[in-house]
Tab-separated table of C-alpha atoms and ligand atoms in Angstrom:
chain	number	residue	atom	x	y	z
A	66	UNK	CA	78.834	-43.475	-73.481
A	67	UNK	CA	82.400	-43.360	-73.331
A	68	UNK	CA	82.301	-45.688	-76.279
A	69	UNK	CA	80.052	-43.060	-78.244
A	70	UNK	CA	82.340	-40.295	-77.948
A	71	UNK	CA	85.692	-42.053	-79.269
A	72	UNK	CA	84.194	-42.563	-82.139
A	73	UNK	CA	84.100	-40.450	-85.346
A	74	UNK	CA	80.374	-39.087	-86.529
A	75	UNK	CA	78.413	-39.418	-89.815
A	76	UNK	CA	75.728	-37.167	-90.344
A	77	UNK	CA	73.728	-37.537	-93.357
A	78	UNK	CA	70.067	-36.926	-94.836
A	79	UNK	CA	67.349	-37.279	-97.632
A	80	UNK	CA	64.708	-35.423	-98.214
A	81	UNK	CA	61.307	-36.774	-98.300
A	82	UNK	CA	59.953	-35.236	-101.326
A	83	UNK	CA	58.970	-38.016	-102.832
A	84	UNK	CA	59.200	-42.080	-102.051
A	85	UNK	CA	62.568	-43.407	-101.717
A	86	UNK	CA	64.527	-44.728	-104.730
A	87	UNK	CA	67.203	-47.163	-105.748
A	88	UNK	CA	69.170	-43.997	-106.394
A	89	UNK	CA	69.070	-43.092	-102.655
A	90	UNK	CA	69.305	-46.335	-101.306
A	91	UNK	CA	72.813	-47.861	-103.384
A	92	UNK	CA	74.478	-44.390	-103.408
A	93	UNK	CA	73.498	-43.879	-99.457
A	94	UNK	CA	71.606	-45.531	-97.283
A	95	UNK	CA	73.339	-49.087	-97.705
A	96	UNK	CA	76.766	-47.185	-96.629
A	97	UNK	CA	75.006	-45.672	-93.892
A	98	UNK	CA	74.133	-49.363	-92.330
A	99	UNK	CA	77.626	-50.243	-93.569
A	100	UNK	CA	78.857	-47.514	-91.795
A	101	UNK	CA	76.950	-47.882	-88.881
A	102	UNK	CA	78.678	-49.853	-86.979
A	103	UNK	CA	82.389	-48.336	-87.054
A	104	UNK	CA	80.767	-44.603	-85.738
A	105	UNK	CA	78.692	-42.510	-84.224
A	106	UNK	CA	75.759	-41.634	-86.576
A	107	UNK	CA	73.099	-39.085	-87.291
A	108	UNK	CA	70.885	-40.146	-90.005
A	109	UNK	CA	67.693	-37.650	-90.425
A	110	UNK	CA	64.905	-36.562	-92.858
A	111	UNK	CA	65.370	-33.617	-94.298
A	112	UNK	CA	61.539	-32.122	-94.331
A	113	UNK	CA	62.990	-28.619	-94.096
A	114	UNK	CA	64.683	-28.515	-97.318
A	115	UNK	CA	62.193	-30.480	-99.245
A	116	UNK	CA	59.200	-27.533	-99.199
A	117	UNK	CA	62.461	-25.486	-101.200
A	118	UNK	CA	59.848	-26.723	-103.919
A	119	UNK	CA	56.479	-27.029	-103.177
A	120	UNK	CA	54.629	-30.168	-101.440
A	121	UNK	CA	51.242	-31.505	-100.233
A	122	UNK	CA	51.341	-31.101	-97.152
A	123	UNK	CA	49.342	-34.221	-96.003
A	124	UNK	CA	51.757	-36.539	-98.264
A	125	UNK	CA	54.800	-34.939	-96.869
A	126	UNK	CA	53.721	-36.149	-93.268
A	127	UNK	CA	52.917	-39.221	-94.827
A	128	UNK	CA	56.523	-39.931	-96.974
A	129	UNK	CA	58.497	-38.400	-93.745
A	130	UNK	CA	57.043	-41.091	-91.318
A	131	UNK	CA	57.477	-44.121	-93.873
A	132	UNK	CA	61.368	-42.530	-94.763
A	133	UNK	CA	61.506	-43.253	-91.045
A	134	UNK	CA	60.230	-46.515	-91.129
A	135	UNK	CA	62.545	-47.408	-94.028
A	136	UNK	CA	65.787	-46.187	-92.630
A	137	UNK	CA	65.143	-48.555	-89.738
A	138	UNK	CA	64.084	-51.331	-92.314
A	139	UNK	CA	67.105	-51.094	-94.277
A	140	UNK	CA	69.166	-51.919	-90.789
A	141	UNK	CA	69.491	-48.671	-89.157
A	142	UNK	CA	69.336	-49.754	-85.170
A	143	UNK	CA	67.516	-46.691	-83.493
A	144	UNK	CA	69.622	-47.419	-80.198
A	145	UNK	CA	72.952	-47.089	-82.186
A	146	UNK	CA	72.129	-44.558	-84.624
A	147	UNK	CA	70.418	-41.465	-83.603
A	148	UNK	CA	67.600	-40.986	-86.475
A	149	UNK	CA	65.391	-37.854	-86.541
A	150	UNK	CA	63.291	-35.313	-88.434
A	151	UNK	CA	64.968	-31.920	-89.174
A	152	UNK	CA	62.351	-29.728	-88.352
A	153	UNK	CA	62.150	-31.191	-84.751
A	154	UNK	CA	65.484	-29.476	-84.003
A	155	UNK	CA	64.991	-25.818	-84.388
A	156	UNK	CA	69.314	-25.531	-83.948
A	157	UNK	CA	69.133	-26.341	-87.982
A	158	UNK	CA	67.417	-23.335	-88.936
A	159	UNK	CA	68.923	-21.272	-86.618
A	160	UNK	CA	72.801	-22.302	-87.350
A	161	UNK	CA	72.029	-22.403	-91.432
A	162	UNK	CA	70.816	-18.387	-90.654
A	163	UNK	CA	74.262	-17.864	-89.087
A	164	UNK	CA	75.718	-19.496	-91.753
A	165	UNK	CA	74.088	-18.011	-94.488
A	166	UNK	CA	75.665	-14.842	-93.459
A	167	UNK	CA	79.101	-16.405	-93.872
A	168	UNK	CA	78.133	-18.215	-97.798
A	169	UNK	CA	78.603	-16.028	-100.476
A	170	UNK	CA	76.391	-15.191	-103.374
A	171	UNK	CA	79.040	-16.474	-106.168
A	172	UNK	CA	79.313	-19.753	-104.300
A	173	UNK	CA	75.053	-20.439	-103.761
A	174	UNK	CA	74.935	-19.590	-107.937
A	175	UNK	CA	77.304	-22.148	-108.983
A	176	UNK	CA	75.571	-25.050	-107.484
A	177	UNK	CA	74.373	-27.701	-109.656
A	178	UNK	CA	71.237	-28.698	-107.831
A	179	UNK	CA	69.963	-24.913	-107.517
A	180	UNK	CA	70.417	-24.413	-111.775
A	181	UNK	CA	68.596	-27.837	-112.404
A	182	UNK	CA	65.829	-27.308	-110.036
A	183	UNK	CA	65.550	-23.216	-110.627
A	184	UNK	CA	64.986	-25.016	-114.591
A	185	UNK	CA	62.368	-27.312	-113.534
A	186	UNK	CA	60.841	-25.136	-111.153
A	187	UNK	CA	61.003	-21.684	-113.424
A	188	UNK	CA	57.756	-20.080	-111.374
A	189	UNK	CA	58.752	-20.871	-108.092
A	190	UNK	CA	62.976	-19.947	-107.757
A	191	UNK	CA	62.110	-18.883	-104.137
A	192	UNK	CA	65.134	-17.641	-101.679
A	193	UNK	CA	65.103	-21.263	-100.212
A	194	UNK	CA	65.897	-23.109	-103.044
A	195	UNK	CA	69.187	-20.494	-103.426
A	196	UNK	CA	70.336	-20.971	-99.811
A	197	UNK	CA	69.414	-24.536	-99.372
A	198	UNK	CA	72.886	-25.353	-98.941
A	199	UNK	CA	73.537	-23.296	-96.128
A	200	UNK	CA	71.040	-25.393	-94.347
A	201	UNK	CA	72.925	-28.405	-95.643
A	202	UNK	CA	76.241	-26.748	-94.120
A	203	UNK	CA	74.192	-25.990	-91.058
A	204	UNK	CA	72.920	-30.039	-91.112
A	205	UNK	CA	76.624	-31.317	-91.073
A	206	UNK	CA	78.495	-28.752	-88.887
A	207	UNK	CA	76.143	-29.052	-85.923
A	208	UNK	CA	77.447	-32.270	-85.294
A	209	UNK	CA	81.039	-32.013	-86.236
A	210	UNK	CA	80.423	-34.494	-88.733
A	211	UNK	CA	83.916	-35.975	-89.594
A	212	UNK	CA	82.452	-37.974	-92.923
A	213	UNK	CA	79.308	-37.340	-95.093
A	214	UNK	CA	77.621	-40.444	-96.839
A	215	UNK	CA	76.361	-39.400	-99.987
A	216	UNK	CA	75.379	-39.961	-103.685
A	217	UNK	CA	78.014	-38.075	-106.442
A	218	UNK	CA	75.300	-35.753	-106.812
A	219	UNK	CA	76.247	-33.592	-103.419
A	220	UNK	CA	79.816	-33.979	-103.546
A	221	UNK	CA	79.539	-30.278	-104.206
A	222	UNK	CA	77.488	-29.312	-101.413
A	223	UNK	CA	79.501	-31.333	-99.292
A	224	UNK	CA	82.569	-29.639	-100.619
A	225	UNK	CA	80.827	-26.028	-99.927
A	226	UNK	CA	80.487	-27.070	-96.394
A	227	UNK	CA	83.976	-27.703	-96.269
A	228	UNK	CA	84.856	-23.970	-97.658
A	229	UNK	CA	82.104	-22.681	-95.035
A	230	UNK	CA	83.347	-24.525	-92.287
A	231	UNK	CA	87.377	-23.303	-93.240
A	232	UNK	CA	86.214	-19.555	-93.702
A	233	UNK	CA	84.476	-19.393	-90.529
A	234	UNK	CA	87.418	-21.442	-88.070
A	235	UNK	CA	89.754	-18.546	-90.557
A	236	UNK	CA	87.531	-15.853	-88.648
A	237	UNK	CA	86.625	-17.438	-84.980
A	238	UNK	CA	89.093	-20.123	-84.383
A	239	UNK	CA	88.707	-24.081	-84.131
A	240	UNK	CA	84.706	-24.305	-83.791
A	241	UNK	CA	84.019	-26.640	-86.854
A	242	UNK	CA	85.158	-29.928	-87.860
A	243	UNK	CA	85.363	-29.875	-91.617
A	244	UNK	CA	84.071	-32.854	-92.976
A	245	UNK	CA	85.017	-35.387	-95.626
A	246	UNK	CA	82.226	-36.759	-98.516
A	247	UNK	CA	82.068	-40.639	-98.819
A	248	UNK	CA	80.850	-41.539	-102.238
A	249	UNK	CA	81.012	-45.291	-103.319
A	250	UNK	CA	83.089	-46.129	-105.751
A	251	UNK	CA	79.867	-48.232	-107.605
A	252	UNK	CA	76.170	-46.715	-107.140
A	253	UNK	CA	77.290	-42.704	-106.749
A	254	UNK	CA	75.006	-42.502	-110.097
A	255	UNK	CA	72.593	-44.565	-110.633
A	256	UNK	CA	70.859	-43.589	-114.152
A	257	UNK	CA	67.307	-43.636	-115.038
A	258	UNK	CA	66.160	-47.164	-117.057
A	259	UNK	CA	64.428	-45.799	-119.364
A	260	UNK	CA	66.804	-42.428	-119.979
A	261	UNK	CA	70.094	-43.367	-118.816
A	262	UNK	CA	71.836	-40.558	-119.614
A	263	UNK	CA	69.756	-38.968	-116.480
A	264	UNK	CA	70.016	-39.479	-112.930
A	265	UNK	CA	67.549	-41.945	-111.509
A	266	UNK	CA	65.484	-39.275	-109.882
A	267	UNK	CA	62.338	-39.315	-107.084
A	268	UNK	CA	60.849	-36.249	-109.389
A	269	UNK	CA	61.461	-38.396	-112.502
A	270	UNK	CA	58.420	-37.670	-115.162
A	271	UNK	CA	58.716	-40.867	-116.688
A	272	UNK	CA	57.582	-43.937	-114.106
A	273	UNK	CA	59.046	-46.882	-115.802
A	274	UNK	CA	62.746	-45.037	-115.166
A	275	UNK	CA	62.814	-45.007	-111.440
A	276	UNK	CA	62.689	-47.455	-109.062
A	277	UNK	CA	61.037	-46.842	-105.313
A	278	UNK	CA	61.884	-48.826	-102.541
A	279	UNK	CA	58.382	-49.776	-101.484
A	280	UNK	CA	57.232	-51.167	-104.978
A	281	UNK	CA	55.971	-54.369	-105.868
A	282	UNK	CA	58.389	-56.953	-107.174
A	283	UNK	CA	56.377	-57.207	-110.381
A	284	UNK	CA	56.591	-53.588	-111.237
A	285	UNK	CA	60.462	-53.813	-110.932
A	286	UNK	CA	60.417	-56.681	-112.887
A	287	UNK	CA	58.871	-54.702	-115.626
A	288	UNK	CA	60.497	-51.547	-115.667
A	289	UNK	CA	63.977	-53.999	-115.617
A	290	UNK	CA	62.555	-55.821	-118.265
A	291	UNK	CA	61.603	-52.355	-120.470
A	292	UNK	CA	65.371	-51.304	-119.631
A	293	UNK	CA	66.955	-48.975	-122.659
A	294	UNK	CA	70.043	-50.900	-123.612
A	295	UNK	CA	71.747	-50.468	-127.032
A	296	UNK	CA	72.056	-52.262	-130.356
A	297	UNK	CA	74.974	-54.618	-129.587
A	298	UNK	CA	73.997	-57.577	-127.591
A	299	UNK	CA	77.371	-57.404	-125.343
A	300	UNK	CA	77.317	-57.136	-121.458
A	301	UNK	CA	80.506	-54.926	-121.016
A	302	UNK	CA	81.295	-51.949	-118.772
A	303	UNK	CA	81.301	-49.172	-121.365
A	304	UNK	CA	79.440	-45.701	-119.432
A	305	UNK	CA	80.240	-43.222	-122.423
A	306	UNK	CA	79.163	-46.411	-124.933
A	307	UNK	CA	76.628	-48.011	-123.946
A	308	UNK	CA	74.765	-46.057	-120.462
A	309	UNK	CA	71.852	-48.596	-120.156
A	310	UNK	CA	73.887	-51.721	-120.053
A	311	UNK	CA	76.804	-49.858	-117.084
A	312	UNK	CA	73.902	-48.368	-115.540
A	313	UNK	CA	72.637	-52.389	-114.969
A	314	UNK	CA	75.979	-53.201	-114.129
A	315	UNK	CA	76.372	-51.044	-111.984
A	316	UNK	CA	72.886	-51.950	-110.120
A	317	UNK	CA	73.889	-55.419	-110.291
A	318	UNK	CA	77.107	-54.942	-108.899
A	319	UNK	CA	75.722	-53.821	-105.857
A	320	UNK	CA	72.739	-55.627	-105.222
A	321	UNK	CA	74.817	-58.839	-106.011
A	322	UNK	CA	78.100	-57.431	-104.521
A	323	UNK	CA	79.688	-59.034	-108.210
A	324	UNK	CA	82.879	-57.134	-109.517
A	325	UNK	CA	82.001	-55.903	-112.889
A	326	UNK	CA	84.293	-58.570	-114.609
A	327	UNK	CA	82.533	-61.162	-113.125
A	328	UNK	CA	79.439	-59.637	-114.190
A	329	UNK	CA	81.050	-60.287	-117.729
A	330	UNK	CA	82.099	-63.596	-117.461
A	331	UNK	CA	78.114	-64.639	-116.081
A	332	UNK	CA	76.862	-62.948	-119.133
A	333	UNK	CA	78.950	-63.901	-122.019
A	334	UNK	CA	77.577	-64.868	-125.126
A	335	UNK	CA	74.020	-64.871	-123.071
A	336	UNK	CA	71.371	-61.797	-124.402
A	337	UNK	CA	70.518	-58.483	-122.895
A	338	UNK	CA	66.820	-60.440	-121.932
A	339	UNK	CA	68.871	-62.309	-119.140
A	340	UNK	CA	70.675	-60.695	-118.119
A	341	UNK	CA	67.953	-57.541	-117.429
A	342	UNK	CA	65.940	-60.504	-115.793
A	343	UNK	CA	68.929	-61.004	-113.450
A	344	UNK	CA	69.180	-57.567	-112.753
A	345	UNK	CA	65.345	-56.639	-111.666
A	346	UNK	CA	65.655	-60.384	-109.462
A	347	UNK	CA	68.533	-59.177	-107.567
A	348	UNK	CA	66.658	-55.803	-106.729
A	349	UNK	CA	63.907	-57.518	-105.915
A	350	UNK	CA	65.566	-60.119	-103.598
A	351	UNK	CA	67.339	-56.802	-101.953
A	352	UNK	CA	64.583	-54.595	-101.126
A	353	UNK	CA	61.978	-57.734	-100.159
A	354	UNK	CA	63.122	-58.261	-96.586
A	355	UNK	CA	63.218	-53.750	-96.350
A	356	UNK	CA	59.629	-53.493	-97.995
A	357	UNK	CA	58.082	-56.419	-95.402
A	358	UNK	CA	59.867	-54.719	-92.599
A	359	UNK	CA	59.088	-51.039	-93.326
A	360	UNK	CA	55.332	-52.101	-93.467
A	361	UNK	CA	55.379	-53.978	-90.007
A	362	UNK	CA	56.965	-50.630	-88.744
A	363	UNK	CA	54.939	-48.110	-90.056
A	364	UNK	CA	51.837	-49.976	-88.277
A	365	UNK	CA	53.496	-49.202	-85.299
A	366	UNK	CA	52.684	-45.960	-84.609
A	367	UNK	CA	53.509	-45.299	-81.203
A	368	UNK	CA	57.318	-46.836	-81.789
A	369	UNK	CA	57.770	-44.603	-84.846
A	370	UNK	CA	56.394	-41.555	-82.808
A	371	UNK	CA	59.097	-43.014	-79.796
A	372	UNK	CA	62.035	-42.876	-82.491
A	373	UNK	CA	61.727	-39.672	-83.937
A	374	UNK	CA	61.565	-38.133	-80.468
A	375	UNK	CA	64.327	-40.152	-78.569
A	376	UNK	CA	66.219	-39.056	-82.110
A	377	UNK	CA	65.589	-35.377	-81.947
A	378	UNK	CA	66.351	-35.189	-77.917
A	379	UNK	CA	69.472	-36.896	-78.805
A	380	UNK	CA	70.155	-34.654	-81.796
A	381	UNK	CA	68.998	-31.583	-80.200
A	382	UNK	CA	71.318	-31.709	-77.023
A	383	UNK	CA	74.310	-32.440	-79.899
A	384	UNK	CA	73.398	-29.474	-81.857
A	385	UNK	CA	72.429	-27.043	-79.274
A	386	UNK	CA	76.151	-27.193	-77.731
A	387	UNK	CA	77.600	-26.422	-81.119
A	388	UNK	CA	74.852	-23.727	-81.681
A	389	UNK	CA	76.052	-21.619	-78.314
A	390	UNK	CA	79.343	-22.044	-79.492
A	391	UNK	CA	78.908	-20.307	-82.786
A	392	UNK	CA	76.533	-17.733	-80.577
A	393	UNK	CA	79.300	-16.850	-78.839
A	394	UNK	CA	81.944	-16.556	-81.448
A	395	UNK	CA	79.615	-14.007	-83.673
A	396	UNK	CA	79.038	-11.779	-80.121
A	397	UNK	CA	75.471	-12.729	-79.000
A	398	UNK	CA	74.796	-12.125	-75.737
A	399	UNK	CA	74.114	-15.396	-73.803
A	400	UNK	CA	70.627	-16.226	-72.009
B	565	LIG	P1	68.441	-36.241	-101.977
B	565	LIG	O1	67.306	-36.272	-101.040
B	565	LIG	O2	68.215	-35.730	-103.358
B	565	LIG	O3	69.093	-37.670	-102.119
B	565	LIG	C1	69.404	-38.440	-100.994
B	565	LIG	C2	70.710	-39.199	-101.140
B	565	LIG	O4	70.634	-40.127	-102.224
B	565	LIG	C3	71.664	-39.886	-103.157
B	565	LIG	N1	71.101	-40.132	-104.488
B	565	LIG	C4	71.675	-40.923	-105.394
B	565	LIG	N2	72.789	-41.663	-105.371
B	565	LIG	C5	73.084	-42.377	-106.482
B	565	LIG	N3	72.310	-42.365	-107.602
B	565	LIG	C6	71.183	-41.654	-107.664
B	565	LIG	N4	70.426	-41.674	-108.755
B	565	LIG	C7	70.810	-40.887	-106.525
B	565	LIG	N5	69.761	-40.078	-106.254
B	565	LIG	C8	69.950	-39.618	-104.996
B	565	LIG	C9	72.047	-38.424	-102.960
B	565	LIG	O5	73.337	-38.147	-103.412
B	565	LIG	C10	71.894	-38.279	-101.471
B	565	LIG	O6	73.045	-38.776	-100.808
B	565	LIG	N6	70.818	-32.167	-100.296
B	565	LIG	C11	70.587	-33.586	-100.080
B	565	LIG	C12	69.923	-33.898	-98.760
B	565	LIG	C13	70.636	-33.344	-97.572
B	565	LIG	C14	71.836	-33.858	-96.996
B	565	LIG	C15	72.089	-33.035	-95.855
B	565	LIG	C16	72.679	-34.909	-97.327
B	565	LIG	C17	70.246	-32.290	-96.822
B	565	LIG	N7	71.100	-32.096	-95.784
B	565	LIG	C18	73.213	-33.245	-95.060
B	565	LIG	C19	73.808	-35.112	-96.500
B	565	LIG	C20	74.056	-34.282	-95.406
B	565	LIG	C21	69.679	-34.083	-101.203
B	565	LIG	O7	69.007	-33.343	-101.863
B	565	LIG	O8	69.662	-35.438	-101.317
């Protein structure tokens, strides 16, 4: 236990609003398990900010349990990392009300996230979708979170958190650590194949640009294979030039662990055809051994249903002693 507490925490979290992506997995979950080691982690599913836009509720059960099955498939230990679903610890909603109180309305209308979805969601901007990153504040804070895994996508999020967390310990004292984004330095953005100007997406329209975790090899071979590249037949590291072929590289880089000049040198004076074959090979070879295990999990149902409650007992007894804390502070009256 002592062991636990010396080291730093990670708290991070993806919603399960649709099946897990490539996107998801290079820009975070593969630094969670590479993270997972060196601290003291909190990985969960964030169910409550996914109805922000409206889901079936039977397939939401569904995608939640299987997230959980493929956080532990990509190499999340359940004994060393404490993995739950948000809605089983009821300190979320109550903290991101608290904190809600302390975001301000400027801040909540320059996020990225809430102007892109308010777009694609024009008759349903609900009051959810505006706060949702007081929630997200809430999600981190409860912890003390000293470092937040993410895509490039939340840096800002993360970096409202940080301006929460300041203005309240400005008003109350020391009660929150602030925490610090990690974003890789390959994989932050991973593109859509087909429009790579886009982010790879879980909501994307068009099937052949996103890949899911859980698909078949030969459907990642072909959307690889359909790749949008350009008109020169070069493999070079070019994002404002040439997206599709950086966007690969990038994927490759990862999934291979190849420096992009390397990457070069494999490719020169070989065709795009190849080298996209590589590409959709090394994905494939990557999420194999993550698809296989998530299915021999996810038949397990009593050790999934064993996980997520050992995780929110853990996560609950963390958050509950910052919750009383902030309680305090704002001049509730105890129990
Ligand atoms: P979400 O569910 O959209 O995405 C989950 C994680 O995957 C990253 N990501 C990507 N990284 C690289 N390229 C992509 N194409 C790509 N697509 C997604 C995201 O940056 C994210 O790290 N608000 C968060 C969920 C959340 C959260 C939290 C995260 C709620 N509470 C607390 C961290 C801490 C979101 O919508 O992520």
């Amino acid at each position: 236990m002592s062991e636990i507490t010396e080291k730093k925490t990670i708290l991070s979290g993806i919603q399960p609003s649709g099946d897990l992506t490539l996107g998801s997995y290079l820009g975070a979950i593969k630094n969670w398990v590479e993270l997972s080691e060196e601290y003291n982690c909190f990985y969960c599913i964030v169910d409550m900010h996914s109805i922000t836009v409206r889901q079936n509720p039977a397939e939401l059960r569904k995608r939640t349990l299987a997230q959980l099955a493929q956080y532990i498939a990509s190499g999340l230990d359940p004994e060393k990392n404490t993995i739950f679903i948000q809605s089983h610890v009821s300190a979320h909603a109550e903290l991101s009300w608290v904190l809600s109180c302390y975001t301000m309305f400027g801040e909540l209308s320059r996020m990225t996230q809430f102007k892109d979805k308010s777009a694609k969601n024009a008759d349903n901007i609900n009051a959810g979708l505006f706060t949702y990153p007081s929630l997200m504040a809430a999600d981190i804070l409860l912890y003390q979170a000293d470092l937040v895994p993410v895509g490039g996508d939340q840096k800002q999020h993360v970096e409202l958190t940080r301006d929460i967390a300041n203005r309240f310990n400005g008003i109350y004292g020391d009660v929150f650590t602030v925490p610090e984004p990690f974003i890789p330095k390959v994989g932050a953005r991973i593109m859509s194949l087909t429009t790579p100007e886009n982010k790879m997406s879980k909501s994307d329209k068009d099937p052949g640009g996103c890949i899911y975790i859980m698909q078949k090899p030969e459907e990642i071979m072909r959307s690889f294979k359909r790749a949008v590249t350009d008109s020169e037949t070069c493999v070079r590291y070019d994002p404002e030039n040439k997206p599709g072929i950086s966007n690969l590289m990038s994927i490759y880089s990862v999934a291979a662990g190849k420096t992009f000049e390397e990457i070069e040198n494999e490719f020169a004076g070989k065709g795009y055809g190849d080298f996209k074959v590589r590409v959709g090979e090394s994905v494939v070879e990557m999420l194999r051994p993550i698809r296989e295990e998530s299915e021999r999990i996810l038949k397990d149902k009593a050790y999934v249903e064993q996980v997520y409650r050992e995780g929110a007992a853990r996560a609950s007894y963390v958050a509950n002693k910052t919750l009383r804390k902030v309680y305090k502070k704002v001049g509730f009256v105890a129990k």
